[in-house]
Structure formats: structure tokens, C-alpha cells
CSV table of C-alpha atoms in Angstrom, one decimal:
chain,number,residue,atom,x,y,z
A,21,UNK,CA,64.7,-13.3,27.6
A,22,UNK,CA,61.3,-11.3,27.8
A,23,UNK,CA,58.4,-10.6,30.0
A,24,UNK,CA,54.8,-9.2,28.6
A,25,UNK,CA,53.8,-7.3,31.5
A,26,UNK,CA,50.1,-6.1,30.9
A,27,UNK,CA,48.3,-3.0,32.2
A,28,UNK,CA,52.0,-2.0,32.8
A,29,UNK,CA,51.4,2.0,33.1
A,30,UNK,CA,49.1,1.6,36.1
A,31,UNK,CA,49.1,1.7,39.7
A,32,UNK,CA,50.8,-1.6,40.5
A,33,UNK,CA,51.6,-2.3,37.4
A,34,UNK,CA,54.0,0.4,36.9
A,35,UNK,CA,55.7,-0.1,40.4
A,36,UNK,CA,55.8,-3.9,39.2
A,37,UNK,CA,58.1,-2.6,35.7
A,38,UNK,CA,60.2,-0.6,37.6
A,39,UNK,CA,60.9,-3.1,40.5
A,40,UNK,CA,61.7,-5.6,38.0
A,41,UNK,CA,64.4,-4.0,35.6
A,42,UNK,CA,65.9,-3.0,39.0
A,43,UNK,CA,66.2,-6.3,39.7
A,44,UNK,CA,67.3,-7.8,36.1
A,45,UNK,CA,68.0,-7.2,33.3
A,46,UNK,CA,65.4,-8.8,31.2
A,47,UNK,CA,63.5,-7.0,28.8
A,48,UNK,CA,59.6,-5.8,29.4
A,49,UNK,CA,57.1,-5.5,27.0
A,50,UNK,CA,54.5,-3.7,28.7
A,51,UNK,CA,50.8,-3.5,26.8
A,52,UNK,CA,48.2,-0.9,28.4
A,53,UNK,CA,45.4,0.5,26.4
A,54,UNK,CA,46.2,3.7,28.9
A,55,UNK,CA,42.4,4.6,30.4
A,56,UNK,CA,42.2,7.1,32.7
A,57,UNK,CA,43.8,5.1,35.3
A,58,UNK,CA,47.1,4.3,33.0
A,59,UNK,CA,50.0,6.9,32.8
A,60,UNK,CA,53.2,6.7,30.8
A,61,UNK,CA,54.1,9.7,33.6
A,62,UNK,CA,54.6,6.4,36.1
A,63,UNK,CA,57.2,5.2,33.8
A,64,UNK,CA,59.3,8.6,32.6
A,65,UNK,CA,62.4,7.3,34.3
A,66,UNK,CA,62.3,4.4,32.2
A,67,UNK,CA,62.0,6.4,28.6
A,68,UNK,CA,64.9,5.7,27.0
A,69,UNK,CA,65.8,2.1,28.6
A,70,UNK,CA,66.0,0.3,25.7
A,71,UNK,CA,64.8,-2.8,28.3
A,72,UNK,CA,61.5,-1.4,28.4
A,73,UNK,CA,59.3,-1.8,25.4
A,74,UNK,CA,56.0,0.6,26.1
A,75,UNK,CA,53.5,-0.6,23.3
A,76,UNK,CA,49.6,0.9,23.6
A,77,UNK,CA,46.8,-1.6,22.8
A,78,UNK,CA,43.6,-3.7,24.2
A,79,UNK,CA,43.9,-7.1,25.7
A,80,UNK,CA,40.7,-7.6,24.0
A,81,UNK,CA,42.1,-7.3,20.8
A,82,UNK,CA,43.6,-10.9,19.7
A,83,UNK,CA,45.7,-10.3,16.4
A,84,UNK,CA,47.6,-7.2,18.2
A,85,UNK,CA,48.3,-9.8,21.2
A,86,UNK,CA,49.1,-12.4,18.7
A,87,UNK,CA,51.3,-10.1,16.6
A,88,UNK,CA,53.6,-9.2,20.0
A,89,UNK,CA,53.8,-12.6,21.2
A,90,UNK,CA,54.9,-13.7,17.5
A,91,UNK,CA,57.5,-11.2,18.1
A,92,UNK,CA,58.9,-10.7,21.1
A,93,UNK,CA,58.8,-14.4,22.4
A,94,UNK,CA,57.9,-14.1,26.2
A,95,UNK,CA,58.8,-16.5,28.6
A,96,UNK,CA,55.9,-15.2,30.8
A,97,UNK,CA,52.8,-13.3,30.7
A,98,UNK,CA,52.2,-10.8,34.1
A,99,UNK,CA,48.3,-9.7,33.7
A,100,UNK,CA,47.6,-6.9,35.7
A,101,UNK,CA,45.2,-5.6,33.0
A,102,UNK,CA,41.9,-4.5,34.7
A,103,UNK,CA,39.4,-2.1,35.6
A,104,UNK,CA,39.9,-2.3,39.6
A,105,UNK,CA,37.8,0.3,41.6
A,106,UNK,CA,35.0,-0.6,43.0
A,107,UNK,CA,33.0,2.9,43.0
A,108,UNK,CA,33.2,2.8,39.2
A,109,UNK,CA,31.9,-0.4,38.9
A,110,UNK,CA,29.1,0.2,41.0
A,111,UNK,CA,28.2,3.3,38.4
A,112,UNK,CA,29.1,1.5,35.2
A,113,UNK,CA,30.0,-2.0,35.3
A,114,UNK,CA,29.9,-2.3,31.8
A,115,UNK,CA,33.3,-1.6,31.0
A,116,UNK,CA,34.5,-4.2,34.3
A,117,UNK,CA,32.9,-7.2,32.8
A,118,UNK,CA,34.9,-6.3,29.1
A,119,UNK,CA,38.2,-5.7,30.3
A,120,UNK,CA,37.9,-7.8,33.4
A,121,UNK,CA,35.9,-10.7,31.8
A,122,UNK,CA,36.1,-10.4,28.0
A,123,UNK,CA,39.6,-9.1,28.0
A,124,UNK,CA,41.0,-12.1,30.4
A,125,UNK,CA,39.4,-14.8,27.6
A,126,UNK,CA,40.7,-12.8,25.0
A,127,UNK,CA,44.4,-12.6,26.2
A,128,UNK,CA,44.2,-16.6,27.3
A,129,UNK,CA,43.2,-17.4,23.9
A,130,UNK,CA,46.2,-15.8,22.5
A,131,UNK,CA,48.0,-17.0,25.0
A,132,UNK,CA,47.1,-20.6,24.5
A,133,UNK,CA,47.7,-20.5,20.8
A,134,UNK,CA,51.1,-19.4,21.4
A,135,UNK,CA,52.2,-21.4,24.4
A,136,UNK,CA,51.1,-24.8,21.8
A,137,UNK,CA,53.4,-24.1,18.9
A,138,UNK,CA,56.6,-23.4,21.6
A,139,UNK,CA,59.1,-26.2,21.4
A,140,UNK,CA,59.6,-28.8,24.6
A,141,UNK,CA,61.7,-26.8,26.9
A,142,UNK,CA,60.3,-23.4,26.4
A,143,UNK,CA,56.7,-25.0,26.8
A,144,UNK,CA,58.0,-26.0,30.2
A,145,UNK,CA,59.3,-22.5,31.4
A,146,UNK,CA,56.5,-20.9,30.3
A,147,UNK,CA,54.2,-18.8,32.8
A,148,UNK,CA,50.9,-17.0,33.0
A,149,UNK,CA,51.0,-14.9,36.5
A,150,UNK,CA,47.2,-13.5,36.7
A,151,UNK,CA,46.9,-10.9,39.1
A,152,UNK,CA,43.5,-10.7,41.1
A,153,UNK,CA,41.9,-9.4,44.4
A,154,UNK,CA,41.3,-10.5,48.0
A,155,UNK,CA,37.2,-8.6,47.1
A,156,UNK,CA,36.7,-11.9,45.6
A,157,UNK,CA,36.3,-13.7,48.6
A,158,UNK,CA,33.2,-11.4,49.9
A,159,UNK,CA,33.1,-10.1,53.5
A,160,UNK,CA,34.3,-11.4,56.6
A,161,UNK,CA,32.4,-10.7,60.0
A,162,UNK,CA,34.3,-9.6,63.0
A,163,UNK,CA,36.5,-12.2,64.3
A,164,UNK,CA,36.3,-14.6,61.2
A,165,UNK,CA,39.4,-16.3,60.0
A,166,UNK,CA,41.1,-14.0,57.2
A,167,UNK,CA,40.7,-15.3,53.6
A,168,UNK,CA,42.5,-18.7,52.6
A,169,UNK,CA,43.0,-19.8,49.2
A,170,UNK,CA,40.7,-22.0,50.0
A,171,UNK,CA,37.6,-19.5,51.2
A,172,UNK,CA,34.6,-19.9,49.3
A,173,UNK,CA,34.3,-17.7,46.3
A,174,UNK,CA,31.5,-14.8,47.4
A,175,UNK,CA,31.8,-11.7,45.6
A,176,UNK,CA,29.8,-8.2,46.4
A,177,UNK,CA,30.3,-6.0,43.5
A,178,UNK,CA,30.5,-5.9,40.0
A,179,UNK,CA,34.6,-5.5,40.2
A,180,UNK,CA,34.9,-8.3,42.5
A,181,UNK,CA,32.2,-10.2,40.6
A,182,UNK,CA,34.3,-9.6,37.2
A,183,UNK,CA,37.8,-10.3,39.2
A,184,UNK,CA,36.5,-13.5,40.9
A,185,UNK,CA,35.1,-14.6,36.6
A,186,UNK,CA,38.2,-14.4,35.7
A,187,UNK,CA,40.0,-16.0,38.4
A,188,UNK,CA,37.8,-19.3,37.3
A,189,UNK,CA,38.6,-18.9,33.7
A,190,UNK,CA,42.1,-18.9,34.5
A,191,UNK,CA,42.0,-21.7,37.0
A,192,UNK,CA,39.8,-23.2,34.0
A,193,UNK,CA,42.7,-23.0,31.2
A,194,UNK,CA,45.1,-24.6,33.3
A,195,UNK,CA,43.2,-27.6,34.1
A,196,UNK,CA,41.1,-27.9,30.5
A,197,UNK,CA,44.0,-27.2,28.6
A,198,UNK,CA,47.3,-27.4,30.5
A,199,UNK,CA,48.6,-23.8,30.6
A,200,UNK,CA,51.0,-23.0,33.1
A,201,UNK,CA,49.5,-20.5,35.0
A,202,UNK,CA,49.9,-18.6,38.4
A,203,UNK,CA,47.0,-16.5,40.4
A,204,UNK,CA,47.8,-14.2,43.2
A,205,UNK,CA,45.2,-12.5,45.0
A,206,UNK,CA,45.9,-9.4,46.9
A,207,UNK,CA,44.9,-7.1,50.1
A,208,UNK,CA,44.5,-3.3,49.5
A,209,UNK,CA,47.7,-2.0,48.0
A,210,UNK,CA,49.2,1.9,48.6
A,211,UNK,CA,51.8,3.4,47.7
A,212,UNK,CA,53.9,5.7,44.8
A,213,UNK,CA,51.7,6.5,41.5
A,214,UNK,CA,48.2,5.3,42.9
A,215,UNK,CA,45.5,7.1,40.9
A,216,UNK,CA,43.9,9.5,43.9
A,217,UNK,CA,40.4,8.2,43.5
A,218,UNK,CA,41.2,5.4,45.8
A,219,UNK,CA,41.6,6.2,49.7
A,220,UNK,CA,45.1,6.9,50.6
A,221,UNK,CA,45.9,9.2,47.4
A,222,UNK,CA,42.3,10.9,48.2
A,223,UNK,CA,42.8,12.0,51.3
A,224,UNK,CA,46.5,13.0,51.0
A,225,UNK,CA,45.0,15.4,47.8
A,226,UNK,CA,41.8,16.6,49.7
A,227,UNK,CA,44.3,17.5,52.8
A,228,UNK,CA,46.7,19.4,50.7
A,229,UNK,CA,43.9,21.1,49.1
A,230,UNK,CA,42.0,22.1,51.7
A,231,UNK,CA,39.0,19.6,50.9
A,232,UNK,CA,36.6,17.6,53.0
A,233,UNK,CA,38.2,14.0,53.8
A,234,UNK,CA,35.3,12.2,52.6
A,235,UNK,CA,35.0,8.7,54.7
A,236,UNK,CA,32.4,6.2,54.2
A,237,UNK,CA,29.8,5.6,56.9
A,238,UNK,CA,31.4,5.2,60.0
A,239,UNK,CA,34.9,4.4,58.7
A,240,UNK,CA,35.2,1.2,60.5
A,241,UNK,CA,35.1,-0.7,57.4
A,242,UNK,CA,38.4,-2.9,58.2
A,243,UNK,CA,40.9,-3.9,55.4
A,244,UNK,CA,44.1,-5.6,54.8
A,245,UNK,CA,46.8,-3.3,53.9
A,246,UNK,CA,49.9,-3.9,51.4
A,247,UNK,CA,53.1,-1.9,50.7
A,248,UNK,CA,53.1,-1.9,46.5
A,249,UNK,CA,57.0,-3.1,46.2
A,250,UNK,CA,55.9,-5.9,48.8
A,251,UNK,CA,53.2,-6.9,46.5
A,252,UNK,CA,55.8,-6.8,43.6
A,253,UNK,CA,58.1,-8.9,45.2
A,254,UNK,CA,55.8,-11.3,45.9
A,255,UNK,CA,54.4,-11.4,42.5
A,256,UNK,CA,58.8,-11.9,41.3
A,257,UNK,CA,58.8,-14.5,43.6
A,258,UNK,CA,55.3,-16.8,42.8
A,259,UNK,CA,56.4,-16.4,39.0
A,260,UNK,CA,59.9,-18.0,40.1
A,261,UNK,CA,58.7,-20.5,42.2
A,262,UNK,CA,55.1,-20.8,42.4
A,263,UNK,CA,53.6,-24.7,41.9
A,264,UNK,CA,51.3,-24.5,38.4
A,265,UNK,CA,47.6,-24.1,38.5
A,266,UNK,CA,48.3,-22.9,42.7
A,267,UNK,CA,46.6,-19.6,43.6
A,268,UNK,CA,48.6,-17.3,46.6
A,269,UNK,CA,47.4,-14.7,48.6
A,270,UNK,CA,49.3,-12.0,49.4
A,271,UNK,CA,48.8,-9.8,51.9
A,272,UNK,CA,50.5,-7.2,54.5
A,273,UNK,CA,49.2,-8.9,57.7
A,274,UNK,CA,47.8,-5.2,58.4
A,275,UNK,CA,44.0,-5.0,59.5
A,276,UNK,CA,42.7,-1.8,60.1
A,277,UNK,CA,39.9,0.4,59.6
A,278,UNK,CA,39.8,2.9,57.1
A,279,UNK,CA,39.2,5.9,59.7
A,280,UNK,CA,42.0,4.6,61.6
A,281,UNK,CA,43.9,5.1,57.7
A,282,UNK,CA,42.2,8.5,57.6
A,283,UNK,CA,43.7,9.8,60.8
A,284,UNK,CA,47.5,8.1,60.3
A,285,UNK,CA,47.2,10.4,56.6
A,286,UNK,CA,46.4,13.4,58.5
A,287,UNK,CA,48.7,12.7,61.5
A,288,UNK,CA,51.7,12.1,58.9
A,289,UNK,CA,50.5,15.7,57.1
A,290,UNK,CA,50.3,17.5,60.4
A,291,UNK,CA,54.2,16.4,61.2
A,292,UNK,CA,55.3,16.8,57.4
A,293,UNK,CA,53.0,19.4,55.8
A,294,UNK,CA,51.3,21.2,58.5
A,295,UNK,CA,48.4,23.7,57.7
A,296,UNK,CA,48.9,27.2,57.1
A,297,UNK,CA,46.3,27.8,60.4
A,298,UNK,CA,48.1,25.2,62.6
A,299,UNK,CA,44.7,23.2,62.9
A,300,UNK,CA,45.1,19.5,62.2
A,301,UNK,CA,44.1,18.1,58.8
A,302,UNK,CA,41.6,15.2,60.7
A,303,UNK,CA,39.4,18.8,61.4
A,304,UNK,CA,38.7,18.1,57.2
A,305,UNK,CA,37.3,15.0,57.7
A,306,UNK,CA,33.4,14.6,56.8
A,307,UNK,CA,31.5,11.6,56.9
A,308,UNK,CA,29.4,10.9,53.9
A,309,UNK,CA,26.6,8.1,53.1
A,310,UNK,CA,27.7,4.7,52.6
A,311,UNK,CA,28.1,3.0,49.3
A,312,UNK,CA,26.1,0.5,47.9
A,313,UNK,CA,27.0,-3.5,49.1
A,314,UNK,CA,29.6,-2.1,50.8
A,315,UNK,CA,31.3,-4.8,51.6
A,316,UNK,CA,32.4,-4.5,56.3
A,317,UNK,CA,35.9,-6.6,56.2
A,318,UNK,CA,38.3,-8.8,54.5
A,319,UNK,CA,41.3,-10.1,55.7
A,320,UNK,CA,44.0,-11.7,53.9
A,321,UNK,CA,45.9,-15.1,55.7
A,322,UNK,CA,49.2,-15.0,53.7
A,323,UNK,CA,51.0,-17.8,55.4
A,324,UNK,CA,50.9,-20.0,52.2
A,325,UNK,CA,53.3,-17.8,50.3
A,326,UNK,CA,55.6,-17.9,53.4
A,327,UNK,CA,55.7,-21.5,54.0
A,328,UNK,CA,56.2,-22.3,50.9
A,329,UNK,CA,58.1,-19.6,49.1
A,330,UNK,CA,59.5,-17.8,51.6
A,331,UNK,CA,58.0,-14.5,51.0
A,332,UNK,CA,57.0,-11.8,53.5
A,333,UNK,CA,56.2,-8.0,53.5
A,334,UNK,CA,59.5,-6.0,54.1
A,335,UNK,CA,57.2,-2.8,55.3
A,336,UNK,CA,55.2,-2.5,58.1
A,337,UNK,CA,51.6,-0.2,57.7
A,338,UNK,CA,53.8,2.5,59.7
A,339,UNK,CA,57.0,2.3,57.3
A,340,UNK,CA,55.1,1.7,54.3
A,341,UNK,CA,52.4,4.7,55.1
A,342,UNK,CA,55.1,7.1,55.7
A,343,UNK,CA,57.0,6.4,52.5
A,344,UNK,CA,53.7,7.5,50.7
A,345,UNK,CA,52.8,10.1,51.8
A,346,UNK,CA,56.7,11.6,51.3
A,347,UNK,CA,56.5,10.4,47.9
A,348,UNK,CA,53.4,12.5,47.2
A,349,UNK,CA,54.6,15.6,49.0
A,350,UNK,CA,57.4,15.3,46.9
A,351,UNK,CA,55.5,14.8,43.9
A,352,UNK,CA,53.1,17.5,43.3
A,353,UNK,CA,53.1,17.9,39.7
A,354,UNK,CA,52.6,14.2,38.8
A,355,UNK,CA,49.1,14.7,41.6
A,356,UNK,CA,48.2,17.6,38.9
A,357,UNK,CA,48.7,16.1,36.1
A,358,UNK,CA,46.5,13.1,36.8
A,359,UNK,CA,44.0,14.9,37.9
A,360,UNK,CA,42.2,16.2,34.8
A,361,UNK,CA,38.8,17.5,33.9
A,362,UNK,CA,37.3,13.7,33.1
A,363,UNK,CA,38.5,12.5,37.0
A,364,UNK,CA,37.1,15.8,38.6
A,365,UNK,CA,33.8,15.2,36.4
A,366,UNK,CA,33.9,11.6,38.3
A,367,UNK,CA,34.2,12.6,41.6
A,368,UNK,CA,31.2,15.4,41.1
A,369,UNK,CA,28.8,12.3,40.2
A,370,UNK,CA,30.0,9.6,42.5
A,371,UNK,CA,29.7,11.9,45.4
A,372,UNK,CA,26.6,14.4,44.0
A,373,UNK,CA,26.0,17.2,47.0
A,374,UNK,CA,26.8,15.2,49.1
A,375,UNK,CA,30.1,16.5,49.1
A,376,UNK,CA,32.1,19.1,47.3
A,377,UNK,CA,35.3,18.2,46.0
């Protein structure tokens, strides 16, 4: 039995490939067109499991998707291919709405073509697990419910905008054409192998290096937060036992605001990594204009996924928080190598003068 894992060398994709052939041993194909964001690095300890089948190409690009389906027979399809940051999308959302948008049509058409031709019983086993964002749902005022599945639909940027499209034309295949297929939307995940443009990774880097911790605003910009082998064993379990055409959200019932993140990173780096001059790391902290549409809180009601498939984080924002930032004090060299002259270029034009990083 097989598995097509897309956008397999990222963030939470990778974590996902490795949780899974932990857990079984049932072969992965894992297709990632390897962006900036995409790093075989994340998946060195699987090089020469012959379980894992690493194969480089563009959900966009329909024969090459046809060609592997043709040949490796999944039973189920895990799309975590995406462009997913919001700052990036704010500065070019060009290449959101092709991967995000363009990309998701591209891989259900193949998907659909192939599912058709399967025999009786393997037409019934069949899955499509889409993976998509809680930033679809908008922003929630202080003391509003958190997200349901059933919240209105209110994006604020051209990721969640993109995300949210291809949410619908997911929902959309199912009920036009029948395909079996699965949506989870998430709360902010952290954790090993997350690129360090997002928050957690950026401040542990910026602390180590002696950098200003750049926060948004005021920081109190409140989000949901999800240990990344929580999220994957959710995602194990809604592909197991999830109803068809049902979306879940999945979340680490942890609300907080990102200066309160700021100051557990540098508490956790003055216990395990203190500075050279015995001054705490939240001295490094500098406050820096807001972005654009940012959006002030979401909040993620996961009780779905409990009651009915009995899933739960195991970490708690204090166990899951630690772990990370262990994991990259201990990895050092993987921070380097992902940090090349194209993501250093980035960060000098998302933050201008504002900011020198």
C-alpha cells in the first residue's frame, strides 16, 4: 500500500513523512517542487529507506501527477502543497494564487481521472486529505467564539484568500463529482524544521544571533497554537476515520499573544542558552510597524475532532515550546543551511530600515 504525500519536504509536511513511516510501514511518495521553503535536509534520516520515494515536481503539472499515480497506485492523496506565509503573500501574491489556487485544480483533476478508472473496492478506500488554515475564517474580536467548521468563510490576505479558494474547490469535487475527500484546517503550528521566517524559528535565530526580536505592533495579536506531531496525528487519524466531504479543525486549544510567545522564546534561551553578558534575550526585542490587514485573533474550537474521532493534542504550549527550542539549539547547522542569500535578501525588503536583520 502507498500514500502520495505532497509538499512532503516542508515544514509540516516533512514532520508528517516522518511521523508516518514511524508509525507504519507503508510506502510514501512524497512530490515537492522544493521552493525556498522545501528542504530534502528535513528528510536526511529517511535517505536510504527504501519506504520513502522523494520525487521533485509541480502540482501544477498534470502528466507528471498523472504519470506517478499511474505508477505507484495510491490509496490516498495528503496535500500539503502550498505557499503558506502570509508576509510573502502580502508582497507577491502571485505565486499564492498558482500554487494555492491553480495548483489545487490541477492536482484534483488528476486526481479525479485516476480515482474513476479504480475498480469497486479501491474506489471506496480511496482518500483526498487537503490540508488548509484556520486564516480562512478571518478575525475574531475579543471574546468571540473560536472558529467552528461551520464559521463563515472571511478571509484577510492573499494566502488566506488563496487557502480558503481552495478549500471550496475541494468541498466542490466532492459534492459535483463524488471524490472522497477530507479537509482539515489548522491553528499556528511550531515545531522541528520550521523555515525561520515565521515567528517562533525567527526569534529563536535573531536571539542566538544577537538580532533585534522584531514583533509586530503591540504583539497582542492572539493565536491558536499547535505542536507539529499533534497536527500530524490528527491529520493520521481524519484520513482513518474521517466522514467524506467533512472538514475538521484542529487546533492546540492554546490562545496567546504573540509577545507573550516572544517572551516564553527568550525566557527558554535565558535557562538553556544564556547570553555571553548575562542580560536577558527579551532586552533584543524591538517593536516594528504593523503589517498590512493584519488580521487581531483567531481561535480554533477543536471539539469536533474529539467527539468524534477521538483526537486531542498530546503537548501542552509549555511542553511543546520547550521541545523546540531544544531542537534548534541542537540543530545549528540545519538553521545555517536554510538560511541562504535569497531568504536574507527577503527579510532586507519585508522589513526595509525599519529593522536590521
Amino acid at each position: 500500500m502507498t500514500i502520495l504525500v505532497t509538499g512532503g519536504a516542508g515544514f509540516i509536511g516533512s514532520n508528517f513523512v516522518i511521523d508516518w513511516l514511524a508509525q507504519s510501514d507503508e510506502t510514501v511518495v512524497n512530490l515537492d517542487l522544493l521552493t525556498y521553503a522545501g528542504n530534502l535536509q528535513n528528510l536526511a534520516a529517511l535517505q536510504t529507506d527504501p519506504r520513502h520515494v522523494f520525487v521533485q515536481g509541480d502540482i501544477k503539472d498534470g502528466p507528471m501527477v498523472d504519470t506517478l499515480l499511474a505508477l505507484h497506485k495510491p490509496r490516498a492523496i495528503v496535500n500539503f502543497a502550498a505557499e503558506s506565509h502570509v508576509d510573502r503573500s502580502i508582497h507577491g501574491p502571485g505565486d499564492f494564487i498558482q500554487t494555492n489556487i491553480v495548483g489545487t485544480f490541477h492536482l484534483l483533476e488528476s486526481v479525479r481521472a485516476h480515482w474513476v478508472h479504480m475498480d469497486a473496492a479501491s474506489r471506496a478506500a480511496f482518500r483526498v486529505l487537503h490540508v488548509s488554515t484556520d486564516e480562512v475564517y478571518g478575525s475574531l474580536p475579543p471574546g468571540a467564539p473560536a472558529f467552528t467548521e461551520s464559521h463563515r468563510v472571511e478571509p484577510n490576505s492573499p494566502y488566506s484568500a488563496s487557502k480558503a479558494a481552495s478549500d471550496h474547490l475541494v468541498r466542490a469535487y466532492h459534492h459535483t463529482y463524488g471524490l472522497p475527500v477530507l479537509t482539515t484546517n489548522c491553528s499556528n503550528n511550531y515545531g522541528p524544521y520550521q523555515f525561520p521566517e515565521k515567528l517562533i524559528p525567527l526569534m529563536i535565530v535573531n536571539a542566538l544571533a544577537g538580532k533585534p526580536l522584531p514583533v509586530y505592533g503591540d504583539g497582542q495579536q492572539i493565536r491558536d497554537w499547535l505542536y507539529v506531531t499533534d497536527h500530524c496525528t490528527a491529520i493520521r487519524r481524519v484520513l482513518e476515520a474521517g466522514r467524506l466531504g467533512e472538514t475538521y479543525n484542529v487546533g492546540g486549544w492554546n490562545e496567546m499573544p504573540n509577545l507573550d510567545i516572544v517572551h516564553t522564546v527568550c525566557a527558554l534561551l535565558d535557562e538553556l542558552r544564556p547570553r555571553a553578558d548575562g542580560k536577558p534575550y527579551k532586552e533584543q526585542i524591538s517593536f516594528v510597524t504593523d503589517r498590512p490587514g493584519h488580521d487581531r485573533r483567531y481561535a480554533i474550537d477543536a471539539r469536533k475532532i474529539e467527539q468524534e474521532l477521538g483526537w486531542k493534542p498530546a503537548e501542552t504550549f509549555a511542553t511543546g515550546i520547550r521541545k523546540t527550542v531544544a531542537w534548534y539549539l541542537e540543530h545549528q547547522d540545519w538553521v545555517s543551511n536554510v538560511q541562504s542569500g535569497g531568504y536574507r535578501q527577503w527579510l532586507d525588503k519585508h522589513y526595509g530600515t525599519q529593522i536590521s536583520v
